[in-house]
Amino acid sequence: MFEKVVLRRSDNGLPLSVGEIAEALLFYQNVHLILDHSTLAILVRQIGMPHFLRLLSKPNVSAVYCEESLATSTENISNKYYHKFVAMTLAGNQEAGALKSRKKRIEFILNREGYNRRQSKRLAESFCRRVPLKKLSDDYFIAGGVINAVNSDIVDSNFVHEAMRRAVAGLSGKVIVPADFQFEIISSQPTFQIITNFDFDALNVDLKAKDPSHEDLTPAHLANVILEASTDTVLAAHYGGEFYTSNTSSDLIQLRHKGLLKRIGIEKNELGEFNEIVINDAPSVREALNSGVKSFDEFLVILDKSQKFRDWVQGVNPDEKIVREYMNSINSEAWINRTDSKILRYILGSGVTYVEPVIGGALSVLDSLFSDKIFQGWRPSHFVDNRLKPFLGEK
């Protein structure tokens, strides 16, 4: 349990944050990051590139850089909209000129985040040495690339309809998904058309009432949800084990491939319960770091002291709940520290007396040494109460 996790997206679909990575590091033995240019920029902004490189140097942390942006392009031809799934790479801009290599593109990101040219060059070189570049659009993750994979998914009309219904239900707020909801993709690869009866104008009015800066959503935006879910499916199958991505994408993967992400869904719930029940009077690790209340440097100090805790987490039976096992460890400790330790002392004392009553007077010394060995062993509550909770503080 909690042996390895692959992280790609936050629950809400945004790029990974340092808080989510930190939380994974605290519970999982090994953490693998799937980075793109937006995630890299966010992490550099949150903790700085030197700290991020320090994190990547840890033996239990690895990463891959997939810099392509996945999108759904739209072209209007004679008042008919034709869509196409694409994978794009930043080619440059007027200020920076052409960016013909990965290193140059990373330098560009670092420049925008405040590093000067010399710093950006040095840090980009270090990043490129540590993190391999892989393309989503070529054959590395799947033959034909992820665009070919999603084009196969959209021919399943039942999947498309239910996937889009769920996606709309997750976005719509006050707008109710109609009972006769229609969303159909007519594929003529590599392009496709969308037929839908959903009122996107009403949806956008509702979303902008909550956030005036919210971008208008279109049918192409919803189609892109399928593109992201198909990509996550390919990546999850490639890496195996636990895969962490957006809630929407996870839902569509479960719809399309039941059971593929079942384990990670269980473990995400386990972490939620642990934060709610065990760390109930303190913010979660994610909240503490993302809010800026705690720094990444402070977290690394806690992380360096967490190996026993992570070993314990990994040793929890996959068929048991981590909170239950944690509570059992506390209850057994309290049980030992109360009357039951006296029973064992009595047994030990009787045994010694039975062998040689004369040495019974030395029992108190032996008892102290022996019981310290047995009853004062490490327990997960030692780390939580003495390290983690003081670090997190109170809500």
mmCIF file of C-alpha atoms in Angstrom:
data_model
loop_
_atom_site.group_PDB
_atom_site.id
_atom_site.type_symbol
_atom_site.label_atom_id
_atom_site.label_comp_id
_atom_site.label_asym_id
_atom_site.label_seq_id
_atom_site.Cartn_x
_atom_site.Cartn_y
_atom_site.Cartn_z
ATOM 1 C CA MET A 1 0.000 0.000 0.000
ATOM 2 C CA PHE A 2 1.236 3.515 -0.864
ATOM 3 C CA GLU A 3 4.358 2.146 -2.535
ATOM 4 C CA LYS A 4 4.473 4.338 -5.659
ATOM 5 C CA VAL A 5 2.338 7.053 -7.210
ATOM 6 C CA VAL A 6 2.463 8.885 -10.533
ATOM 7 C CA LEU A 7 1.215 12.494 -10.379
ATOM 8 C CA ARG A 8 -0.035 14.445 -13.406
ATOM 9 C CA ARG A 9 -2.853 16.846 -12.464
ATOM 10 C CA SER A 10 -4.540 18.370 -9.429
ATOM 11 C CA ASP A 11 -8.031 17.248 -8.426
ATOM 12 C CA ASN A 12 -9.524 20.325 -10.099
ATOM 13 C CA GLY A 13 -7.644 19.799 -13.370
ATOM 14 C CA LEU A 14 -5.106 22.560 -12.779
ATOM 15 C CA PRO A 15 -1.338 21.917 -12.872
ATOM 16 C CA LEU A 16 0.171 20.060 -9.927
ATOM 17 C CA SER A 17 0.966 22.165 -6.883
ATOM 18 C CA VAL A 18 3.807 21.802 -4.413
ATOM 19 C CA GLY A 19 1.267 20.907 -1.721
ATOM 20 C CA GLU A 20 0.043 17.859 -3.604
ATOM 21 C CA ILE A 21 3.585 16.719 -4.312
ATOM 22 C CA ALA A 22 4.534 17.182 -0.648
ATOM 23 C CA GLU A 23 1.532 15.182 0.519
ATOM 24 C CA ALA A 24 2.473 12.345 -1.844
ATOM 25 C CA LEU A 25 6.070 12.400 -0.610
ATOM 26 C CA LEU A 26 4.876 12.033 2.970
ATOM 27 C CA PHE A 27 2.802 8.923 2.299
ATOM 28 C CA TYR A 28 4.334 7.181 -0.708
ATOM 29 C CA GLN A 29 7.725 5.515 -0.885
ATOM 30 C CA ASN A 30 8.303 6.653 -4.482
ATOM 31 C CA VAL A 31 6.836 9.583 -6.404
ATOM 32 C CA HIS A 32 6.992 10.086 -10.178
ATOM 33 C CA LEU A 33 5.997 13.444 -11.695
ATOM 34 C CA ILE A 34 4.652 13.955 -15.210
ATOM 35 C CA LEU A 35 5.571 17.560 -15.928
ATOM 36 C CA ASP A 36 4.500 19.915 -18.687
ATOM 37 C CA HIS A 37 5.441 23.550 -19.200
ATOM 38 C CA SER A 38 2.530 24.872 -17.103
ATOM 39 C CA THR A 39 3.273 22.552 -14.169
ATOM 40 C CA LEU A 40 6.969 23.409 -14.316
ATOM 41 C CA ALA A 41 6.167 27.134 -14.299
ATOM 42 C CA ILE A 42 3.817 26.766 -11.309
ATOM 43 C CA LEU A 43 6.348 24.797 -9.265
ATOM 44 C CA VAL A 44 9.152 27.235 -10.083
ATOM 45 C CA ARG A 45 6.872 30.070 -8.977
ATOM 46 C CA GLN A 46 5.945 28.302 -5.732
ATOM 47 C CA ILE A 47 9.312 27.020 -4.502
ATOM 48 C CA GLY A 48 11.967 28.223 -6.950
ATOM 49 C CA MET A 49 13.966 26.178 -9.429
ATOM 50 C CA PRO A 50 16.898 25.418 -7.053
ATOM 51 C CA HIS A 51 14.506 23.853 -4.530
ATOM 52 C CA PHE A 52 12.749 21.911 -7.262
ATOM 53 C CA LEU A 53 16.074 20.548 -8.516
ATOM 54 C CA ARG A 54 16.927 19.585 -4.946
ATOM 55 C CA LEU A 55 13.657 17.682 -4.775
ATOM 56 C CA LEU A 56 14.394 15.898 -8.059
ATOM 57 C CA SER A 57 17.777 14.802 -6.706
ATOM 58 C CA LYS A 58 16.110 12.675 -4.009
ATOM 59 C CA PRO A 59 16.412 8.940 -4.767
ATOM 60 C CA ASN A 60 12.675 8.335 -4.361
ATOM 61 C CA VAL A 61 11.600 11.174 -6.697
ATOM 62 C CA SER A 62 11.646 10.947 -10.484
ATOM 63 C CA ALA A 63 10.087 12.923 -13.316
ATOM 64 C CA VAL A 64 9.471 13.034 -17.042
ATOM 65 C CA TYR A 65 8.949 16.224 -19.037
ATOM 66 C CA CYS A 66 6.104 16.117 -21.587
ATOM 67 C CA GLU A 67 6.114 19.701 -22.784
ATOM 68 C CA GLU A 68 3.399 19.395 -25.429
ATOM 69 C CA SER A 69 0.104 21.147 -24.733
ATOM 70 C CA LEU A 70 -2.969 19.144 -25.706
ATOM 71 C CA ALA A 71 -5.831 21.126 -27.194
ATOM 72 C CA THR A 72 -8.864 21.004 -29.458
ATOM 73 C CA SER A 73 -8.531 23.401 -32.381
ATOM 74 C CA THR A 74 -11.608 24.757 -34.158
ATOM 75 C CA GLU A 75 -11.987 26.022 -37.714
ATOM 76 C CA ASN A 76 -15.090 27.709 -39.155
ATOM 77 C CA ILE A 77 -15.695 26.673 -42.759
ATOM 78 C CA SER A 78 -18.896 28.017 -44.338
ATOM 79 C CA ASN A 79 -20.486 28.412 -40.891
ATOM 80 C CA LYS A 80 -19.679 24.840 -39.969
ATOM 81 C CA TYR A 81 -17.279 24.160 -37.114
ATOM 82 C CA TYR A 82 -14.633 21.509 -37.635
ATOM 83 C CA HIS A 83 -12.556 20.410 -34.645
ATOM 84 C CA LYS A 84 -9.247 18.602 -34.378
ATOM 85 C CA PHE A 85 -7.189 17.257 -31.484
ATOM 86 C CA VAL A 86 -3.649 18.653 -31.519
ATOM 87 C CA ALA A 87 -0.411 18.518 -29.516
ATOM 88 C CA MET A 88 1.439 21.838 -29.545
ATOM 89 C CA THR A 89 4.944 22.901 -28.526
ATOM 90 C CA LEU A 90 5.991 26.477 -27.777
ATOM 91 C CA ALA A 91 7.963 27.680 -30.809
ATOM 92 C CA GLY A 92 8.879 31.133 -29.507
ATOM 93 C CA ASN A 93 7.620 34.705 -29.474
ATOM 94 C CA GLN A 94 8.666 38.147 -30.652
ATOM 95 C CA GLU A 95 10.603 38.886 -27.485
ATOM 96 C CA ALA A 96 12.522 35.605 -27.187
ATOM 97 C CA GLY A 97 12.683 34.696 -30.856
ATOM 98 C CA ALA A 98 12.679 31.085 -32.007
ATOM 99 C CA LEU A 99 12.964 28.459 -29.266
ATOM 100 C CA LYS A 100 14.328 25.480 -31.163
ATOM 101 C CA SER A 101 15.386 23.206 -28.298
ATOM 102 C CA ARG A 102 13.932 21.951 -25.035
ATOM 103 C CA LYS A 103 16.695 23.699 -23.125
ATOM 104 C CA LYS A 104 15.860 27.038 -24.760
ATOM 105 C CA ARG A 105 12.178 26.603 -23.989
ATOM 106 C CA ILE A 106 12.927 25.872 -20.334
ATOM 107 C CA GLU A 107 15.214 28.902 -20.189
ATOM 108 C CA PHE A 108 12.279 30.930 -21.519
ATOM 109 C CA ILE A 109 10.045 29.669 -18.685
ATOM 110 C CA LEU A 110 12.699 30.531 -16.104
ATOM 111 C CA ASN A 111 13.192 34.009 -17.605
ATOM 112 C CA ARG A 112 9.476 34.680 -17.215
ATOM 113 C CA GLU A 113 9.642 33.535 -13.586
ATOM 114 C CA GLY A 114 12.321 36.110 -12.747
ATOM 115 C CA TYR A 115 15.668 34.394 -13.353
ATOM 116 C CA ASN A 116 18.275 36.262 -15.363
ATOM 117 C CA ARG A 117 19.785 34.823 -18.538
ATOM 118 C CA ARG A 118 22.826 33.307 -16.847
ATOM 119 C CA GLN A 119 20.806 31.722 -14.040
ATOM 120 C CA SER A 120 18.223 30.394 -16.487
ATOM 121 C CA LYS A 121 20.873 28.739 -18.634
ATOM 122 C CA ARG A 122 22.551 27.032 -15.671
ATOM 123 C CA LEU A 123 19.286 25.861 -14.099
ATOM 124 C CA ALA A 124 17.879 24.644 -17.422
ATOM 125 C CA GLU A 125 21.014 22.582 -18.048
ATOM 126 C CA SER A 126 20.689 20.992 -14.616
ATOM 127 C CA PHE A 127 17.008 20.207 -15.214
ATOM 128 C CA CYS A 128 17.724 18.630 -18.619
ATOM 129 C CA ARG A 129 20.365 16.378 -17.075
ATOM 130 C CA ARG A 130 17.925 15.097 -14.458
ATOM 131 C CA VAL A 131 14.651 14.842 -16.376
ATOM 132 C CA PRO A 132 14.125 13.072 -19.734
ATOM 133 C CA LEU A 133 11.932 14.589 -22.443
ATOM 134 C CA LYS A 134 9.184 12.390 -23.882
ATOM 135 C CA LYS A 135 6.531 13.283 -26.449
ATOM 136 C CA LEU A 136 2.867 12.482 -26.026
ATOM 137 C CA SER A 137 2.403 12.638 -29.790
ATOM 138 C CA ASP A 138 4.933 9.955 -30.771
ATOM 139 C CA ASP A 139 5.098 6.209 -30.121
ATOM 140 C CA TYR A 140 6.811 6.296 -26.718
ATOM 141 C CA PHE A 141 3.692 5.929 -24.541
ATOM 142 C CA ILE A 142 1.465 4.226 -27.136
ATOM 143 C CA ALA A 143 1.796 3.319 -30.805
ATOM 144 C CA GLY A 144 0.518 6.228 -32.881
ATOM 145 C CA GLY A 145 0.574 8.661 -29.943
ATOM 146 C CA VAL A 146 -2.215 9.931 -27.714
ATOM 147 C CA ILE A 147 -3.993 11.816 -30.527
ATOM 148 C CA ASN A 148 -4.514 8.533 -32.348
ATOM 149 C CA ALA A 149 -5.759 6.954 -29.105
ATOM 150 C CA VAL A 150 -8.407 9.613 -28.460
ATOM 151 C CA ASN A 151 -9.588 9.476 -32.077
ATOM 152 C CA SER A 152 -10.378 5.824 -31.404
ATOM 153 C CA ASP A 153 -12.282 6.720 -28.217
ATOM 154 C CA ILE A 154 -14.610 9.286 -29.810
ATOM 155 C CA VAL A 155 -16.152 6.764 -32.205
ATOM 156 C CA ASP A 156 -17.891 5.189 -29.194
ATOM 157 C CA SER A 157 -21.087 7.259 -29.163
ATOM 158 C CA ASN A 158 -22.371 5.854 -25.862
ATOM 159 C CA PHE A 159 -19.107 6.702 -24.097
ATOM 160 C CA VAL A 160 -19.019 10.203 -25.610
ATOM 161 C CA HIS A 161 -22.595 10.950 -24.543
ATOM 162 C CA GLU A 162 -22.157 9.782 -20.948
ATOM 163 C CA ALA A 163 -18.699 11.350 -20.638
ATOM 164 C CA MET A 164 -19.986 14.736 -21.768
ATOM 165 C CA ARG A 165 -23.063 14.480 -19.546
ATOM 166 C CA ARG A 166 -20.802 13.897 -16.535
ATOM 167 C CA ALA A 167 -18.436 16.679 -17.570
ATOM 168 C CA VAL A 168 -21.307 19.157 -17.918
ATOM 169 C CA ALA A 169 -22.798 18.072 -14.588
ATOM 170 C CA GLY A 170 -19.482 18.842 -12.941
ATOM 171 C CA LEU A 171 -19.270 22.299 -14.502
ATOM 172 C CA SER A 172 -22.761 23.620 -14.686
ATOM 173 C CA GLY A 173 -23.432 24.935 -11.183
ATOM 174 C CA LYS A 174 -27.045 26.110 -11.232
ATOM 175 C CA VAL A 175 -27.605 25.001 -14.836
ATOM 176 C CA ILE A 176 -29.320 21.617 -14.866
ATOM 177 C CA VAL A 177 -28.313 19.044 -17.449
ATOM 178 C CA PRO A 178 -31.532 18.394 -19.410
ATOM 179 C CA ALA A 179 -33.031 14.913 -19.494
ATOM 180 C CA ASP A 180 -32.809 14.950 -23.290
ATOM 181 C CA PHE A 181 -29.151 16.074 -23.226
ATOM 182 C CA GLN A 182 -27.452 15.439 -26.551
ATOM 183 C CA PHE A 183 -23.758 15.503 -27.366
ATOM 184 C CA GLU A 184 -22.611 13.638 -30.440
ATOM 185 C CA ILE A 185 -19.254 13.612 -32.206
ATOM 186 C CA ILE A 186 -19.279 12.973 -35.949
ATOM 187 C CA SER A 187 -15.776 11.819 -36.771
ATOM 188 C CA SER A 188 -14.129 12.224 -40.164
ATOM 189 C CA GLN A 189 -10.575 11.797 -38.915
ATOM 190 C CA PRO A 190 -8.504 13.765 -38.280
ATOM 191 C CA THR A 191 -11.348 16.313 -37.901
ATOM 192 C CA PHE A 192 -14.759 15.966 -36.291
ATOM 193 C CA GLN A 193 -17.992 17.897 -35.812
ATOM 194 C CA ILE A 194 -20.061 18.234 -32.655
ATOM 195 C CA ILE A 195 -23.849 18.105 -32.451
ATOM 196 C CA THR A 196 -25.315 19.181 -29.106
ATOM 197 C CA ASN A 197 -28.477 20.710 -27.695
ATOM 198 C CA PHE A 198 -26.862 21.956 -24.494
ATOM 199 C CA ASP A 199 -27.298 25.674 -23.727
ATOM 200 C CA PHE A 200 -23.693 26.860 -23.438
ATOM 201 C CA ASP A 201 -24.846 30.506 -23.270
ATOM 202 C CA ALA A 202 -26.773 29.830 -20.043
ATOM 203 C CA LEU A 203 -23.820 27.874 -18.680
ATOM 204 C CA ASN A 204 -21.413 30.750 -19.332
ATOM 205 C CA VAL A 205 -23.768 33.287 -17.734
ATOM 206 C CA ASP A 206 -23.859 31.109 -14.617
ATOM 207 C CA LEU A 207 -20.075 30.637 -14.529
ATOM 208 C CA LYS A 208 -19.343 34.337 -15.069
ATOM 209 C CA ALA A 209 -21.761 35.293 -12.298
ATOM 210 C CA LYS A 210 -19.397 33.438 -9.961
ATOM 211 C CA ASP A 211 -16.182 34.530 -11.667
ATOM 212 C CA PRO A 212 -16.344 37.415 -14.189
ATOM 213 C CA SER A 213 -12.930 36.449 -15.561
ATOM 214 C CA HIS A 214 -14.064 32.913 -16.415
ATOM 215 C CA GLU A 215 -13.414 32.008 -20.040
ATOM 216 C CA ASP A 216 -16.445 31.121 -22.156
ATOM 217 C CA LEU A 217 -16.852 27.368 -22.460
ATOM 218 C CA THR A 218 -17.612 25.860 -25.855
ATOM 219 C CA PRO A 219 -18.338 22.347 -27.150
ATOM 220 C CA ALA A 220 -14.640 22.115 -28.063
ATOM 221 C CA HIS A 221 -13.705 22.620 -24.398
ATOM 222 C CA LEU A 222 -15.808 19.603 -23.474
ATOM 223 C CA ALA A 223 -14.259 17.517 -26.236
ATOM 224 C CA ASN A 224 -10.875 18.378 -24.759
ATOM 225 C CA VAL A 225 -11.975 16.673 -21.533
ATOM 226 C CA ILE A 226 -12.058 13.396 -23.471
ATOM 227 C CA LEU A 227 -8.600 14.151 -24.892
ATOM 228 C CA GLU A 228 -7.184 14.629 -21.391
ATOM 229 C CA ALA A 229 -8.903 11.496 -20.071
ATOM 230 C CA SER A 230 -7.603 9.406 -22.979
ATOM 231 C CA THR A 231 -4.103 10.740 -22.383
ATOM 232 C CA ASP A 232 -4.336 9.913 -18.685
ATOM 233 C CA THR A 233 -5.492 6.399 -19.582
ATOM 234 C CA VAL A 234 -2.449 5.902 -21.811
ATOM 235 C CA LEU A 235 -0.095 7.230 -19.130
ATOM 236 C CA ALA A 236 -1.688 5.161 -16.359
ATOM 237 C CA ALA A 237 -1.372 2.017 -18.467
ATOM 238 C CA HIS A 238 2.246 2.856 -19.339
ATOM 239 C CA TYR A 239 3.418 3.398 -15.762
ATOM 240 C CA GLY A 240 1.122 1.007 -13.916
ATOM 241 C CA GLY A 241 0.498 1.383 -10.191
ATOM 242 C CA GLU A 242 -1.239 4.389 -8.713
ATOM 243 C CA PHE A 243 -2.032 7.345 -10.980
ATOM 244 C CA TYR A 244 -3.162 10.748 -9.730
ATOM 245 C CA THR A 245 -5.006 13.137 -12.034
ATOM 246 C CA SER A 246 -8.106 15.359 -12.083
ATOM 247 C CA ASN A 247 -11.385 14.138 -10.640
ATOM 248 C CA THR A 248 -13.126 14.610 -13.990
ATOM 249 C CA SER A 249 -10.492 12.656 -15.872
ATOM 250 C CA SER A 250 -10.514 9.896 -13.245
ATOM 251 C CA ASP A 251 -14.298 9.641 -13.557
ATOM 252 C CA LEU A 252 -14.111 9.247 -17.341
ATOM 253 C CA ILE A 253 -11.340 6.666 -17.086
ATOM 254 C CA GLN A 254 -13.500 4.633 -14.708
ATOM 255 C CA LEU A 255 -16.374 4.979 -17.166
ATOM 256 C CA ARG A 256 -14.279 3.765 -20.082
ATOM 257 C CA HIS A 257 -12.057 1.249 -18.282
ATOM 258 C CA LYS A 258 -13.665 0.105 -15.039
ATOM 259 C CA GLY A 259 -11.168 -0.731 -12.329
ATOM 260 C CA LEU A 260 -8.100 0.879 -13.936
ATOM 261 C CA LEU A 261 -7.836 3.582 -11.277
ATOM 262 C CA LYS A 262 -9.762 1.793 -8.524
ATOM 263 C CA ARG A 263 -6.761 1.497 -6.211
ATOM 264 C CA ILE A 264 -5.749 5.159 -6.468
ATOM 265 C CA GLY A 265 -9.365 6.154 -5.817
ATOM 266 C CA ILE A 266 -9.259 4.117 -2.635
ATOM 267 C CA GLU A 267 -5.936 5.593 -1.564
ATOM 268 C CA LYS A 268 -7.093 9.164 -2.274
ATOM 269 C CA ASN A 269 -10.083 8.515 -0.019
ATOM 270 C CA GLU A 270 -7.769 7.026 2.596
ATOM 271 C CA LEU A 271 -5.643 10.185 2.610
ATOM 272 C CA GLY A 272 -8.766 12.320 2.864
ATOM 273 C CA GLU A 273 -9.960 10.341 5.876
ATOM 274 C CA PHE A 274 -6.523 10.532 7.479
ATOM 275 C CA ASN A 275 -6.494 14.333 7.147
ATOM 276 C CA GLU A 276 -10.071 14.628 8.395
ATOM 277 C CA ILE A 277 -9.856 12.248 11.355
ATOM 278 C CA VAL A 278 -6.213 12.131 12.438
ATOM 279 C CA ILE A 279 -5.137 15.664 11.467
ATOM 280 C CA ASN A 280 -8.572 17.071 12.239
ATOM 281 C CA ASP A 281 -7.487 20.193 14.104
ATOM 282 C CA ALA A 282 -4.781 21.229 11.636
ATOM 283 C CA PRO A 283 -4.596 22.050 7.932
ATOM 284 C CA SER A 284 -3.480 19.294 5.584
ATOM 285 C CA VAL A 285 0.071 19.283 4.237
ATOM 286 C CA ARG A 286 -1.332 20.420 0.899
ATOM 287 C CA GLU A 287 -3.178 23.348 2.467
ATOM 288 C CA ALA A 288 -0.216 24.400 4.606
ATOM 289 C CA LEU A 289 2.184 24.612 1.658
ATOM 290 C CA ASN A 290 -0.172 25.953 -1.006
ATOM 291 C CA SER A 291 -1.355 28.740 1.302
ATOM 292 C CA GLY A 292 2.221 29.786 2.038
ATOM 293 C CA VAL A 293 1.771 29.231 5.780
ATOM 294 C CA LYS A 294 4.665 26.772 5.626
ATOM 295 C CA SER A 295 7.662 26.868 3.305
ATOM 296 C CA PHE A 296 9.038 24.015 1.272
ATOM 297 C CA ASP A 297 12.285 24.224 3.264
ATOM 298 C CA GLU A 298 10.326 23.614 6.461
ATOM 299 C CA PHE A 299 8.551 20.676 4.869
ATOM 300 C CA LEU A 300 11.831 19.068 3.784
ATOM 301 C CA VAL A 301 12.941 18.998 7.425
ATOM 302 C CA ILE A 302 9.783 17.053 8.308
ATOM 303 C CA LEU A 303 10.177 14.814 5.265
ATOM 304 C CA ASP A 304 13.701 13.855 6.307
ATOM 305 C CA LYS A 305 12.253 12.602 9.613
ATOM 306 C CA SER A 306 9.378 10.662 8.036
ATOM 307 C CA GLN A 307 10.969 7.425 6.808
ATOM 308 C CA LYS A 308 9.620 5.268 9.652
ATOM 309 C CA PHE A 309 6.154 6.732 9.132
ATOM 310 C CA ARG A 310 6.274 6.015 5.389
ATOM 311 C CA ASP A 311 7.538 2.504 6.079
ATOM 312 C CA TRP A 312 4.568 1.989 8.393
ATOM 313 C CA VAL A 313 2.127 3.330 5.774
ATOM 314 C CA GLN A 314 3.560 1.004 3.144
ATOM 315 C CA GLY A 315 3.199 -1.925 5.518
ATOM 316 C CA VAL A 316 -0.537 -1.395 6.043
ATOM 317 C CA ASN A 317 -2.518 -4.262 4.546
ATOM 318 C CA PRO A 318 -4.121 -3.051 1.269
ATOM 319 C CA ASP A 319 -7.415 -4.545 2.443
ATOM 320 C CA GLU A 320 -7.373 -2.502 5.654
ATOM 321 C CA LYS A 321 -7.978 1.191 6.225
ATOM 322 C CA ILE A 322 -5.010 3.342 7.179
ATOM 323 C CA VAL A 323 -7.040 5.303 9.761
ATOM 324 C CA ARG A 324 -8.237 2.089 11.399
ATOM 325 C CA GLU A 325 -4.693 0.734 11.582
ATOM 326 C CA TYR A 326 -3.499 4.051 12.994
ATOM 327 C CA MET A 327 -6.191 4.006 15.668
ATOM 328 C CA ASN A 328 -5.381 0.397 16.506
ATOM 329 C CA SER A 329 -1.750 1.349 17.076
ATOM 330 C CA ILE A 330 -2.806 4.139 19.442
ATOM 331 C CA ASN A 331 -5.243 1.927 21.316
ATOM 332 C CA SER A 332 -2.697 -0.853 21.730
ATOM 333 C CA GLU A 333 -0.140 1.642 23.030
ATOM 334 C CA ALA A 334 -2.618 2.998 25.555
ATOM 335 C CA TRP A 335 -3.607 -0.560 26.529
ATOM 336 C CA ILE A 336 0.011 -1.500 27.173
ATOM 337 C CA ASN A 337 0.770 1.661 29.093
ATOM 338 C CA ARG A 338 -2.133 1.080 31.497
ATOM 339 C CA THR A 339 -2.870 -2.133 33.401
ATOM 340 C CA ASP A 340 -1.857 -4.783 30.928
ATOM 341 C CA SER A 341 1.822 -3.978 31.284
ATOM 342 C CA LYS A 342 1.426 -4.960 34.938
ATOM 343 C CA ILE A 343 0.245 -8.391 33.848
ATOM 344 C CA LEU A 344 3.376 -8.973 31.830
ATOM 345 C CA ARG A 345 5.523 -7.637 34.663
ATOM 346 C CA TYR A 346 3.774 -10.060 36.974
ATOM 347 C CA ILE A 347 4.473 -12.955 34.606
ATOM 348 C CA LEU A 348 8.091 -11.911 34.233
ATOM 349 C CA GLY A 349 8.395 -11.393 37.979
ATOM 350 C CA SER A 350 6.887 -14.773 38.767
ATOM 351 C CA GLY A 351 9.157 -16.451 36.304
ATOM 352 C CA VAL A 352 12.266 -14.899 37.755
ATOM 353 C CA THR A 353 11.143 -15.665 41.263
ATOM 354 C CA TYR A 354 10.382 -19.235 40.310
ATOM 355 C CA VAL A 355 13.877 -19.705 38.901
ATOM 356 C CA GLU A 356 15.677 -17.970 41.697
ATOM 357 C CA PRO A 357 13.822 -15.897 44.318
ATOM 358 C CA VAL A 358 17.071 -14.290 45.413
ATOM 359 C CA ILE A 359 17.367 -12.298 42.196
ATOM 360 C CA GLY A 360 13.852 -10.961 42.459
ATOM 361 C CA GLY A 361 15.251 -7.734 43.858
ATOM 362 C CA ALA A 362 16.922 -7.033 40.543
ATOM 363 C CA LEU A 363 13.591 -7.278 38.746
ATOM 364 C CA SER A 364 12.928 -3.560 38.792
ATOM 365 C CA VAL A 365 16.068 -2.882 36.736
ATOM 366 C CA LEU A 366 15.396 -5.736 34.315
ATOM 367 C CA ASP A 367 11.737 -4.777 34.161
ATOM 368 C CA SER A 368 12.604 -1.218 33.232
ATOM 369 C CA LEU A 369 15.031 -2.217 30.505
ATOM 370 C CA PHE A 370 12.801 -4.945 29.103
ATOM 371 C CA SER A 371 9.579 -2.963 29.122
ATOM 372 C CA ASP A 372 11.317 0.007 27.505
ATOM 373 C CA LYS A 373 12.333 -2.294 24.662
ATOM 374 C CA ILE A 374 8.829 -3.699 24.247
ATOM 375 C CA PHE A 375 6.528 -0.830 25.104
ATOM 376 C CA GLN A 376 8.439 2.189 23.922
ATOM 377 C CA GLY A 377 8.889 1.048 20.299
ATOM 378 C CA TRP A 378 8.157 3.475 17.482
ATOM 379 C CA ARG A 379 4.524 4.034 16.547
ATOM 380 C CA PRO A 380 2.999 6.216 13.790
ATOM 381 C CA SER A 381 1.460 8.513 16.388
ATOM 382 C CA HIS A 382 4.971 9.471 17.501
ATOM 383 C CA PHE A 383 5.637 11.077 14.112
ATOM 384 C CA VAL A 384 2.158 12.575 13.778
ATOM 385 C CA ASP A 385 2.021 14.062 17.290
ATOM 386 C CA ASN A 386 5.661 15.077 17.679
ATOM 387 C CA ARG A 387 6.552 16.144 14.129
ATOM 388 C CA LEU A 388 3.650 16.534 11.747
ATOM 389 C CA LYS A 389 1.034 18.304 13.875
ATOM 390 C CA PRO A 390 3.483 20.856 15.332
ATOM 391 C CA PHE A 391 4.611 21.579 11.755
ATOM 392 C CA LEU A 392 1.066 22.059 10.475
ATOM 393 C CA GLY A 393 -0.177 24.134 13.411
ATOM 394 C CA GLU A 394 -3.881 24.775 13.964
ATOM 395 C CA LYS A 395 -6.566 25.798 11.506
#
